[in-house]
Short mmCIF file of C-alpha atoms in Angstrom, two decimals:
data_model
loop_
_atom_site.label_atom_id
_atom_site.label_comp_id
_atom_site.label_asym_id
_atom_site.label_seq_id
_atom_site.Cartn_x
_atom_site.Cartn_y
_atom_site.Cartn_z
CA PHE Y 1 -10.78 1.13 2.47
CA CYS Y 2 -8.48 3.30 -0.12
CA GLN Y 3 -5.22 2.18 -0.50
CA PRO Y 4 -2.05 4.56 0.52
CA MET Y 5 -0.53 6.19 -2.80
CA MET Y 6 2.60 5.24 -1.69
CA PRO Y 7 4.90 3.80 0.88
CA GLY Y 8 6.97 5.47 3.58
CA PHE Y 9 6.40 4.24 7.46
CA ILE Y 10 4.19 1.85 5.13
CA LEU Y 11 7.08 0.07 3.77
CA GLY Y 12 8.37 -0.98 6.56
CA PHE Y 13 5.54 -1.84 9.24
CA ILE Y 14 3.39 -3.16 6.37
CA GLY Y 15 6.30 -4.77 3.96
CA SER Y 16 3.55 -2.89 2.20
CA VAL Y 17 2.44 -2.43 2.67
CA TYR Y 18 -0.96 -3.87 1.63
CA ALA Y 19 0.87 -4.71 1.85
CA SER Y 20 -0.28 -6.00 0.39
CA HIS Y 21 -0.83 -2.74 -1.29
CA PHE Y 22 0.94 -2.16 -3.88
CA VAL Y 23 1.35 1.51 -3.77
CA GLU Y 24 2.38 0.96 -0.16
CA HIS Y 25 4.73 -1.57 -1.13
CA ARG Y 26 6.45 0.90 -4.56
CA PRO Y 27 8.46 3.38 -3.49
CA TYR Y 28 7.41 7.33 -3.34
CA ILE Y 29 9.25 8.65 -6.12
CA PRO Y 30 8.99 11.72 -8.02
CA ASN Y 31 7.51 12.62 -12.09
CA LEU Y 32 8.75 14.91 -13.93
CA ASP Y 33 6.15 15.07 -15.93
CA SER Y 34 3.96 15.67 -12.25
CA GLY Y 35 4.81 19.14 -11.98
CA LEU Y 36 7.27 19.31 -9.61
CA PHE Y 37 9.85 20.42 -11.02
CA ALA Y 38 8.06 23.27 -13.20
CA GLY Y 39 10.25 25.98 -13.69
CA LEU Y 40 13.38 24.78 -11.96
CA SER Y 41 16.76 25.50 -13.83
CA VAL Y 42 18.81 22.21 -14.76
CA LEU Y 43 22.36 22.91 -12.38
CA ALA Y 44 24.15 19.79 -13.49
CA GLY Y 45 25.20 20.77 -16.96
CA ASP Y 46 26.74 18.13 -18.89
CA ILE Y 47 28.54 16.84 -15.79
CA PRO Y 48 27.49 13.24 -14.16
CA ARG Y 49 26.61 13.05 -10.60
CA LEU Y 50 25.47 9.95 -10.53
CA ALA Y 51 26.70 6.33 -11.43
CA PRO Y 52 24.31 6.07 -14.36
CA GLN Y 53 24.51 2.11 -13.82
CA PHE Y 54 24.58 0.35 -10.70
CA VAL Y 55 24.45 -2.32 -8.29
CA ALA Y 56 24.19 -1.98 -4.27
CA ASP Y 57 22.67 -3.26 -0.85
CA VAL Y 58 20.44 -1.36 0.38
CA GLN Y 59 19.18 -0.78 4.16
CA PHE Y 60 15.77 0.89 3.32
CA SER Y 61 14.55 1.34 7.22
CA PRO Y 62 15.57 -0.19 10.40
CA VAL Y 63 13.37 -3.46 9.34
CA SER Y 64 13.32 -3.50 5.76
CA LYS Y 65 16.72 -4.30 3.70
CA GLY Y 66 17.84 -5.94 -0.31
CA THR Y 67 19.43 -4.36 -3.40
CA MET Y 68 19.05 -2.07 -5.83
CA ALA Y 69 19.43 -2.27 -9.22
CA TYR Y 70 19.14 0.52 -11.47
CA ASP Y 71 19.63 2.32 -15.25
CA GLN Y 72 19.31 5.29 -15.68
CA GLY Y 73 16.47 6.27 -18.11
CA LYS Y 74 15.39 2.54 -18.56
CA ALA Y 75 14.71 0.76 -15.25
CA TRP Y 76 14.81 -0.07 -12.08
CA ARG Y 77 14.22 -2.83 -9.74
CA GLN Y 78 14.29 -3.28 -5.88
CA ILE Y 79 13.82 -6.40 -3.72
CA GLN Y 80 12.64 -6.34 -0.06
CA VAL Y 81 12.95 -9.21 2.47
CA ILE Y 82 10.85 -7.47 5.80
CA ASN Y 83 10.74 -9.06 8.98
CA GLN Y 84 6.93 -8.35 9.39
CA THR Y 85 5.84 -8.37 13.43
CA PHE Y 86 1.86 -6.72 12.94
CA PHE Y 87 0.37 -10.29 12.85
CA ILE Y 88 2.87 -12.22 14.71
CA GLU Y 89 5.14 -10.23 17.28
CA SER Y 90 8.34 -12.85 16.78
CA GLY Y 91 7.51 -11.59 12.57
CA GLN Y 92 6.63 -13.38 9.26
CA PRO Y 93 9.25 -12.51 6.67
CA PHE Y 94 7.46 -10.75 3.73
CA TYR Y 95 9.15 -10.35 0.06
CA SER Y 96 9.01 -7.76 -2.08
CA ASP Y 97 10.05 -7.45 -5.46
CA VAL Y 98 9.57 -3.95 -7.76
CA LEU Y 99 10.74 -3.95 -11.94
CA GLU Y 100 10.15 -0.73 -13.59
CA MET Y 101 10.92 -1.07 -17.22
CA ASN Y 102 10.80 2.44 -19.37
CA GLU Y 103 9.22 -0.26 -22.18
CA THR Y 104 5.76 1.03 -24.68
CA GLN Y 105 5.59 -2.32 -24.63
CA SER Y 106 5.56 -3.03 -21.47
CA GLN Y 107 2.46 -2.62 -18.20
CA GLY Y 108 4.86 -0.51 -16.71
CA SER Y 109 5.06 -2.00 -13.03
CA GLU Y 110 5.97 -5.41 -11.81
CA LEU Y 111 4.87 -6.22 -8.63
CA THR Y 112 5.82 -9.86 -6.57
CA LEU Y 113 4.62 -10.30 -3.11
CA GLY Y 114 5.12 -12.50 -0.58
CA PRO Y 115 7.16 -15.31 1.10
CA LYS Y 116 9.02 -17.24 -0.36
CA GLY Y 117 7.60 -20.44 -2.85
CA ASP Y 118 4.37 -18.15 -2.56
CA GLN Y 119 4.40 -15.27 -4.07
CA VAL Y 120 1.73 -13.39 -6.20
CA CYS Y 121 2.70 -10.93 -9.21
CA ARG Y 122 0.01 -7.61 -10.06
CA LYS Y 123 1.53 -6.04 -13.00
CA LEU Y 124 0.01 -2.12 -13.44
CA PRO Y 125 -0.33 0.65 -15.60
CA VAL Y 126 1.91 2.88 -14.72
CA SER Y 127 4.31 5.52 -16.39
CA PHE Y 128 7.21 4.38 -15.70
CA SER Y 129 9.44 7.24 -12.65
CA ASP Y 130 13.57 7.65 -13.51
CA GLN Y 131 14.56 8.20 -8.96
CA PHE Y 132 17.00 10.69 -9.35
CA SER Y 133 16.31 11.95 -12.31
CA TRP Y 134 15.99 14.49 -10.04
CA ILE Y 135 19.49 15.25 -9.09
CA LYS Y 136 20.37 17.67 -12.92
CA TYR Y 137 18.37 20.24 -10.95
CA ALA Y 138 19.44 19.53 -7.17
CA THR Y 139 21.58 22.59 -5.90
CA ASP Y 140 24.87 21.12 -4.77
CA LYS Y 141 26.10 21.50 -1.21
CA GLY Y 142 29.35 20.48 -1.02
CA GLN Y 143 31.01 17.59 1.81
CA MET Y 144 29.88 15.64 3.64
CA LYS Y 145 30.82 11.57 5.10
CA ILE Y 146 28.04 9.56 6.49
CA ASP Y 147 28.15 6.19 6.71
CA GLY Y 148 32.26 6.26 7.14
CA VAL Y 149 32.22 7.60 3.40
CA GLU Y 150 32.55 10.76 2.32
CA CYS Y 151 30.31 12.32 -0.43
CA THR Y 152 28.80 15.29 -2.17
CA MET Y 153 25.23 16.19 -1.02
CA TYR Y 154 23.08 17.27 -3.79
CA GLU Y 155 19.72 18.64 -2.06
CA LEU Y 156 16.52 19.45 -3.37
CA LYS Y 157 13.62 21.47 -1.77
CA THR Y 158 10.22 22.47 -3.44
CA PRO Y 159 6.71 23.10 -1.38
CA LYS Y 160 5.75 19.46 -2.82
CA ILE Y 161 8.62 17.79 -1.42
CA PHE Y 162 12.54 17.35 0.07
CA LEU Y 163 14.97 14.77 -1.97
CA SER Y 164 18.93 15.00 -1.06
CA LEU Y 165 21.61 11.89 -2.46
CA CYS Y 166 24.95 11.32 -1.09
CA VAL Y 167 27.39 10.52 -3.94
CA ALA Y 168 30.21 9.96 -3.89
CA PRO Y 169 33.59 10.07 -5.12
CA ASP Y 170 32.85 7.42 -8.17
CA LEU Y 171 29.87 8.33 -7.82
CA SER Y 172 28.12 5.97 -6.60
CA PRO Y 173 25.07 6.87 -3.70
CA VAL Y 174 25.60 6.42 -0.33
CA GLN Y 175 22.14 7.83 0.86
CA PHE Y 176 19.12 8.82 -0.25
CA VAL Y 177 16.33 11.19 1.51
CA SER Y 178 13.08 11.78 0.22
CA ASN Y 179 10.39 13.93 2.79
CA PRO Y 180 7.44 14.82 0.84
CA ALA Y 181 5.34 17.80 2.50
CA GLY Y 182 2.15 17.51 4.46
CA SER Y 183 2.43 13.83 4.63
CA SER Y 184 0.93 12.61 7.39
CA SER Y 185 2.01 9.37 9.36
CA ILE Y 186 0.65 6.42 7.66
CA LEU Y 187 0.13 7.37 4.86
CA SER Y 188 3.54 8.90 4.96
CA ASN Y 189 6.32 8.40 2.27
CA ASN Y 190 9.16 9.83 4.86
CA GLN Y 191 12.54 7.27 3.50
CA THR Y 192 15.89 7.34 4.36
CA TRP Y 193 17.93 5.02 2.65
CA HIS Y 194 21.35 3.83 3.03
CA PHE Y 195 23.53 2.08 -0.38
CA SER Y 196 26.52 -0.06 0.56
CA ASN Y 197 28.64 -2.21 -1.11
CA VAL Y 198 27.42 -0.63 -4.55
CA LYS Y 199 28.85 -1.91 -8.20
CA VAL Y 200 29.32 0.38 -10.48
CA GLY Y 201 29.29 -0.45 -14.24
CA PRO Y 202 26.96 -2.36 -16.84
CA LEU Y 203 24.79 -4.60 -15.51
CA PRO Y 204 23.71 -8.30 -16.44
CA ASP Y 205 20.68 -7.91 -18.97
CA SER Y 206 19.24 -11.02 -16.66
CA THR Y 207 18.71 -8.04 -13.92
CA PHE Y 208 15.55 -6.25 -14.96
CA ASP Y 209 13.80 -10.15 -16.43
CA SER Y 210 10.23 -10.42 -14.99
CA SER Y 211 10.40 -12.67 -11.77
CA TYR Y 212 8.80 -16.02 -12.00
CA ALA Y 213 5.13 -15.22 -10.77
CA CYS Y 214 4.54 -12.27 -13.03
CA LYS Y 215 6.03 -15.01 -16.09
CA HIS Y 216 4.02 -18.24 -15.26
CA GLY Y 217 1.84 -17.19 -12.46
CA TYR Y 218 0.19 -14.03 -13.24
CA PRO Y 219 -2.72 -13.21 -13.04
CA THR Y 220 -3.62 -16.43 -10.48
CA PRO Y 221 -5.83 -19.17 -11.42
CA PRO Y 222 -9.39 -17.94 -9.33
CA CYS Y 223 -10.88 -19.54 -6.97
CA PRO Y 224 -12.85 -23.50 -7.38
CA LEU Y 225 -16.30 -22.30 -8.18
CA ALA Y 226 -18.19 -21.83 -5.47
CA LYS Y 227 -22.26 -20.19 -5.15
CA PRO Y 228 -23.42 -16.86 -4.61
CA ALA Y 229 -23.60 -16.32 -1.18
CA PRO Y 230 -24.09 -12.96 0.98
CA LEU Y 231 -21.29 -11.28 1.46
CA GLN Y 232 -20.87 -8.08 5.01
CA VAL Y 233 -17.79 -5.56 4.06
CA TYR Y 234 -17.00 -2.28 5.52
CA ARG Y 235 -15.32 0.23 3.90
CA VAL Y 236 -13.73 3.20 5.06
CA HIS Y 237 -13.93 6.29 3.48
CA GLY Y 238 -14.13 9.93 3.54
CA LYS Y 239 -16.95 12.08 4.43
CA GLU Y 240 -17.57 13.04 0.85
CA GLU Y 241 -16.70 10.22 -1.24
CA PRO Y 242 -19.65 8.98 -2.70
CA LEU Y 243 -20.73 5.77 -1.34
CA THR Y 244 -20.89 3.44 -3.40
CA LEU Y 245 -18.44 -0.15 -3.71
CA ASP Y 246 -17.50 0.37 -7.33
CA ASN Y 247 -13.74 -0.29 -8.03
CA ARG Y 248 -13.48 -0.26 -4.40
CA ASN Y 249 -11.64 -1.89 -1.76
CA ALA Y 250 -12.87 -3.55 1.41
CA GLY Y 251 -12.72 -5.90 4.06
CA ASP Y 252 -14.39 -8.07 7.15
CA PRO Y 253 -14.94 -7.17 10.42
CA LEU Y 254 -11.06 -8.17 11.04
CA GLY Y 255 -9.97 -7.19 7.73
CA ASP Y 256 -10.09 -3.37 8.55
CA MET Y 257 -8.22 -3.78 11.81
CA SER Y 258 -4.60 -4.08 10.41
CA PHE Y 259 -5.99 -0.33 8.31
CA LEU Y 260 -7.62 1.06 11.43
CA CYS Y 261 -5.15 -0.54 13.37
CA GLY Y 262 -2.03 0.11 11.35
CA ALA Y 263 -3.46 4.02 12.43
CA ALA Y 264 -4.17 3.60 15.95
CA LEU Y 265 -1.02 3.00 16.20
CA VAL Y 266 0.65 5.65 14.75
CA HIS Y 267 -1.55 8.21 15.61
CA THR Y 268 -2.96 9.47 12.42
CA GLU Y 269 -5.76 11.73 11.48
CA PHE Y 270 -8.47 8.74 10.91
CA GLU Y 271 -10.49 10.07 12.84
CA ASP Y 272 -12.00 12.26 10.83
CA LYS Y 273 -13.33 9.42 8.71
CA LEU Y 274 -16.70 7.64 8.23
CA VAL Y 275 -16.23 2.99 8.34
CA SER Y 276 -19.31 1.58 6.32
CA LEU Y 277 -20.95 -1.44 6.30
CA TRP Y 278 -22.29 -3.25 3.40
CA ASP Y 279 -24.71 -5.66 2.60
CA VAL Y 280 -23.07 -7.59 -1.58
CA ASP Y 281 -23.92 -10.53 -3.27
CA VAL Y 282 -20.38 -11.75 -4.34
CA ASN Y 283 -19.37 -15.15 -6.08
CA ALA Y 284 -17.25 -16.56 -3.84
CA THR Y 285 -15.10 -18.13 -6.13
CA TYR Y 286 -12.96 -15.41 -5.61
CA GLY Y 287 -10.25 -14.61 -8.56
CA GLN Y 288 -7.01 -12.07 -7.88
CA TYR Y 289 -7.09 -9.03 -5.45
CA ALA Y 290 -6.92 -5.74 -7.27
CA LEU Y 291 -5.62 -3.02 -5.57
CA CYS Y 292 -8.25 0.11 -5.88
CA ASN Y 293 -7.09 3.43 -6.09
CA TYR Y 294 -8.53 6.85 -7.34
CA ILE Y 295 -6.18 8.12 -9.50
CA ASN Y 296 -6.86 11.42 -12.14
CA LYS Y 297 -10.35 12.31 -11.11
CA GLU Y 298 -11.56 8.50 -10.99
CA ASN Y 299 -11.46 4.98 -9.52
CA VAL Y 300 -9.44 2.23 -11.08
CA CYS Y 301 -8.63 -1.55 -9.42
CA TRP Y 302 -5.39 -2.87 -10.81
CA GLY Y 303 -3.40 -6.38 -10.75
CA GLY Y 304 -6.89 -8.88 -10.27
CA THR Y 305 -8.75 -11.31 -12.13
CA ALA Y 306 -10.96 -9.84 -14.87
CA ASN Y 307 -13.92 -9.22 -13.71
CA LEU Y 308 -14.29 -11.68 -10.48
CA VAL Y 309 -14.18 -10.00 -6.79
CA GLY Y 310 -11.25 -10.33 -5.63
CA ARG Y 311 -9.95 -11.70 -1.71
CA GLN Y 312 -6.90 -12.04 -0.49
CA SER Y 313 -5.66 -12.04 3.48
CA SER Y 314 -4.61 -8.93 5.35
CA MET Y 315 -2.13 -6.79 4.13
CA GLY Y 316 -1.53 -9.99 2.27
CA LEU Y 317 0.38 -11.89 5.07
CA GLY Y 318 -0.74 -15.07 7.52
CA LYS Y 319 -0.94 -18.53 7.44
CA GLY Y 320 -3.28 -18.51 3.96
CA ALA Y 321 -1.53 -19.78 0.71
CA ARG Y 322 -1.66 -16.77 -2.07
CA GLN Y 323 -2.13 -14.61 -0.50
CA GLY Y 324 -5.38 -16.09 1.29
CA GLN Y 325 -7.20 -15.74 -2.10
CA CYS Y 326 -9.16 -18.61 -1.23
CA SER Y 327 -9.27 -19.49 2.42
CA PRO Y 328 -10.89 -18.67 5.41
CA ASN Y 329 -8.02 -15.86 7.30
CA ASP Y 330 -9.23 -16.30 10.22
CA ASP Y 331 -5.65 -15.50 11.10
CA VAL Y 332 -5.85 -11.78 9.63
CA GLY Y 333 -8.99 -11.07 8.20
CA SER Y 334 -9.35 -10.32 4.48
CA PHE Y 335 -9.64 -7.84 2.30
CA TYR Y 336 -11.90 -7.58 -0.93
CA SER Y 337 -11.79 -6.14 -4.53
CA PHE Y 338 -14.36 -4.80 -6.39
CA PRO Y 339 -14.02 -4.59 -10.17
CA VAL Y 340 -17.31 -2.41 -12.05
CA VAL Y 341 -16.99 -4.75 -14.80
CA GLY Y 342 -18.14 -7.60 -12.83
CA LYS Y 343 -20.91 -5.65 -10.59
CA CYS Y 344 -23.67 -7.09 -11.98
CA ALA Y 345 -27.37 -4.12 -13.66
CA ASP Y 346 -29.70 -3.80 -11.46
CA GLY Y 347 -32.02 -6.51 -9.58
CA GLN Y 348 -29.65 -9.24 -11.68
CA PRO Y 349 -28.88 -12.00 -9.90
CA VAL Y 350 -24.86 -12.87 -9.69
CA GLY Y 351 -24.64 -15.14 -12.58
CA THR Y 352 -26.19 -13.27 -14.86
CA ASP Y 353 -24.42 -12.26 -18.07
CA ASN Y 354 -20.94 -13.75 -15.86
CA CYS Y 355 -21.42 -10.61 -13.55
CA SER Y 356 -19.70 -11.51 -10.08
CA TRP Y 357 -21.49 -8.97 -7.43
CA GLY Y 358 -24.48 -6.88 -6.94
CA GLU Y 359 -27.09 -6.00 -5.05
CA PRO Y 360 -24.74 -3.76 -2.99
CA LYS Y 361 -26.30 -2.06 0.02
CA VAL Y 362 -25.45 0.08 2.75
CA VAL Y 363 -26.37 -1.09 6.16
CA ARG Y 364 -25.63 1.52 8.63
CA THR Y 365 -22.53 4.81 8.98
CA VAL Y 366 -19.79 5.55 11.66
CA GLU Y 367 -17.94 8.13 12.39
CA VAL Y 368 -13.96 6.48 12.83
CA LYS Y 369 -13.87 8.63 15.86
CA CYS Y 370 -16.60 7.32 17.55
CA LEU Y 371 -15.00 3.92 17.67
CA PHE Y 372 -11.38 5.07 18.74
CA ASP Y 373 -13.88 6.44 21.48
CA ARG Y 374 -15.07 3.00 22.05
CA GLY Y 375 -11.33 2.44 23.11
CA LEU Y 376 -10.37 1.07 19.26
CA GLY Y 377 -7.24 2.72 20.04
CA GLN Y 378 -6.19 0.52 23.63
CA ALA Y 379 -7.42 -2.82 22.10
CA CYS Y 380 -5.00 -2.19 19.49
CA LYS Y 381 -2.16 -1.36 21.21
CA SER Y 382 -3.15 -4.57 22.97
CA GLU Y 383 -3.57 -6.97 20.25
CA ILE Y 384 -0.33 -5.95 17.70
CA GLY Y 385 1.60 -8.90 17.65
CA HIS Y 386 -0.63 -11.39 18.85
CA ALA Y 387 -3.32 -12.11 15.79
CA PRO Y 388 -6.10 -12.55 15.93
CA PHE Y 389 -7.29 -8.58 16.77
CA SER Y 390 -10.78 -10.26 18.13
CA LYS Y 391 -11.37 -7.44 20.45
CA SER Y 392 -10.88 -4.81 18.10
CA ALA Y 393 -12.45 -6.09 15.09
CA SER Y 394 -15.77 -6.14 18.50
CA ILE Y 395 -15.54 -2.90 19.20
CA LEU Y 396 -15.68 -2.09 14.99
CA VAL Y 397 -18.92 -4.59 14.83
CA LYS Y 398 -20.62 -3.28 18.43
CA ALA Y 399 -20.59 0.17 17.05
CA ILE Y 400 -22.44 -0.05 13.29
CA GLU Y 401 -25.02 -2.73 15.16
CA SER Y 402 -26.84 -0.26 17.45
CA ASP Y 403 -26.73 3.39 18.04
CA ASP Y 404 -26.70 2.46 22.39
CA PRO Y 405 -22.93 3.21 23.59
CA SER Y 406 -24.21 1.07 26.70
CA LYS Y 407 -24.01 -2.09 23.62
CA GLY Y 408 -20.79 -0.85 22.75
CA GLY Y 409 -22.64 1.27 19.82
CA CYS Y 410 -21.41 4.48 17.64
CA PRO Y 411 -24.42 7.51 16.58
CA ASP Y 412 -25.39 8.37 13.43
CA PRO Y 413 -22.72 10.89 11.73
CA SER Y 414 -25.73 13.35 11.11
CA SER Y 415 -26.22 13.53 14.92
CA SER Y 416 -25.67 17.48 15.71
CA SER Y 417 -24.92 16.56 19.53
CA PRO Y 418 -21.64 15.00 20.24
CA PRO Y 419 -21.63 11.12 21.38
CA PRO Y 420 -22.25 9.74 25.09
CA PRO Y 421 -19.05 8.39 26.42
CA PRO Y 422 -18.78 5.49 26.96
CA PRO Y 423 -19.56 2.31 29.80
CA PRO Y 424 -17.42 2.75 32.15
CA PRO Y 425 -15.97 -0.83 31.75
CA PRO Y 426 -17.32 -4.11 34.02
CA PRO Y 427 -14.92 -3.76 38.00
CA PRO Y 428 -11.72 -6.62 37.20
#
């Protein structure tokens, strides 16, 4: 599956996402180089609209709160603690620390994720984006009262995005809203942040220090030496996307349920996607899981361990240490990353010239819509908060094992006739 590129619902839903997935954690930040604001006029002149430096408590979503530090044009940091209830009804606290520095020697963004005492760092080569630089283009909409605070509302609306920020008389932020046009539920970036206990003024030098995990534990060391082994993984993908694992992420049946059940929970349009089962040989000495995305017309993987196949528990949650890199993850499932730099040459066994995976073969592909026709949505909703999602995962497995609907199978996506309805459930 592709990692969603920005957070929103997922920011709280996954604790995000991907929660193990960076982009599910990284806030949506308009980039002035992206053309979002091309042709707009600077309306603020030389008059400052927001304090150039501040630190504040922030309610990022109903289930996510934390702090934010901001140094205009130089750096920002967001730390959140989310009680993640997707797998465990009572919740599992999940920590997220996103740091971006506008420094040429920096890798751009540092993401630290995980429960307290067991956090994993990823350094990602993304360009720095100032979250509030857009305010100079915004329209002054007058005075409002939000959370009991009088503030000036600034709004910016383009065909691609709506942004607003209400600013108190001392130039401290009160409320920020981001609503990208055309965003869909699980990949949505819609956000509303409420600021409190804001302190305006210079910040201590230590405010933007790297986390302990980024200073001393990146990348994580490989798992204990293991022999090459066969592996089966599933991958959700678009109908036009090439069938390949090169620089892609995939999951085992339970791992893919965090993706598909998340989609079922919020009624997204993933039903127009396909899901494929792959056989692949891997070096089971797993490295740190990499985040693979389609960027600038190519797939890239960031934050992994060199050429090794990466593994982590689904969304970085569950009982496995180090986000499940070296554990079976039978409670929440596993995600895998397949860096193309570790791929074996055709016909070469794993280990040749230090390659870590090879001989990938597509076993079968079916439409995701058929999984929902077979009851995946209902199974997911009954299991959310009660991992492992065994019933849901079995629907995926049976759908690909056979094309016989009486066995839960799904037809090939090339079939022109509609799939027959599933058999009636057995009497209670």
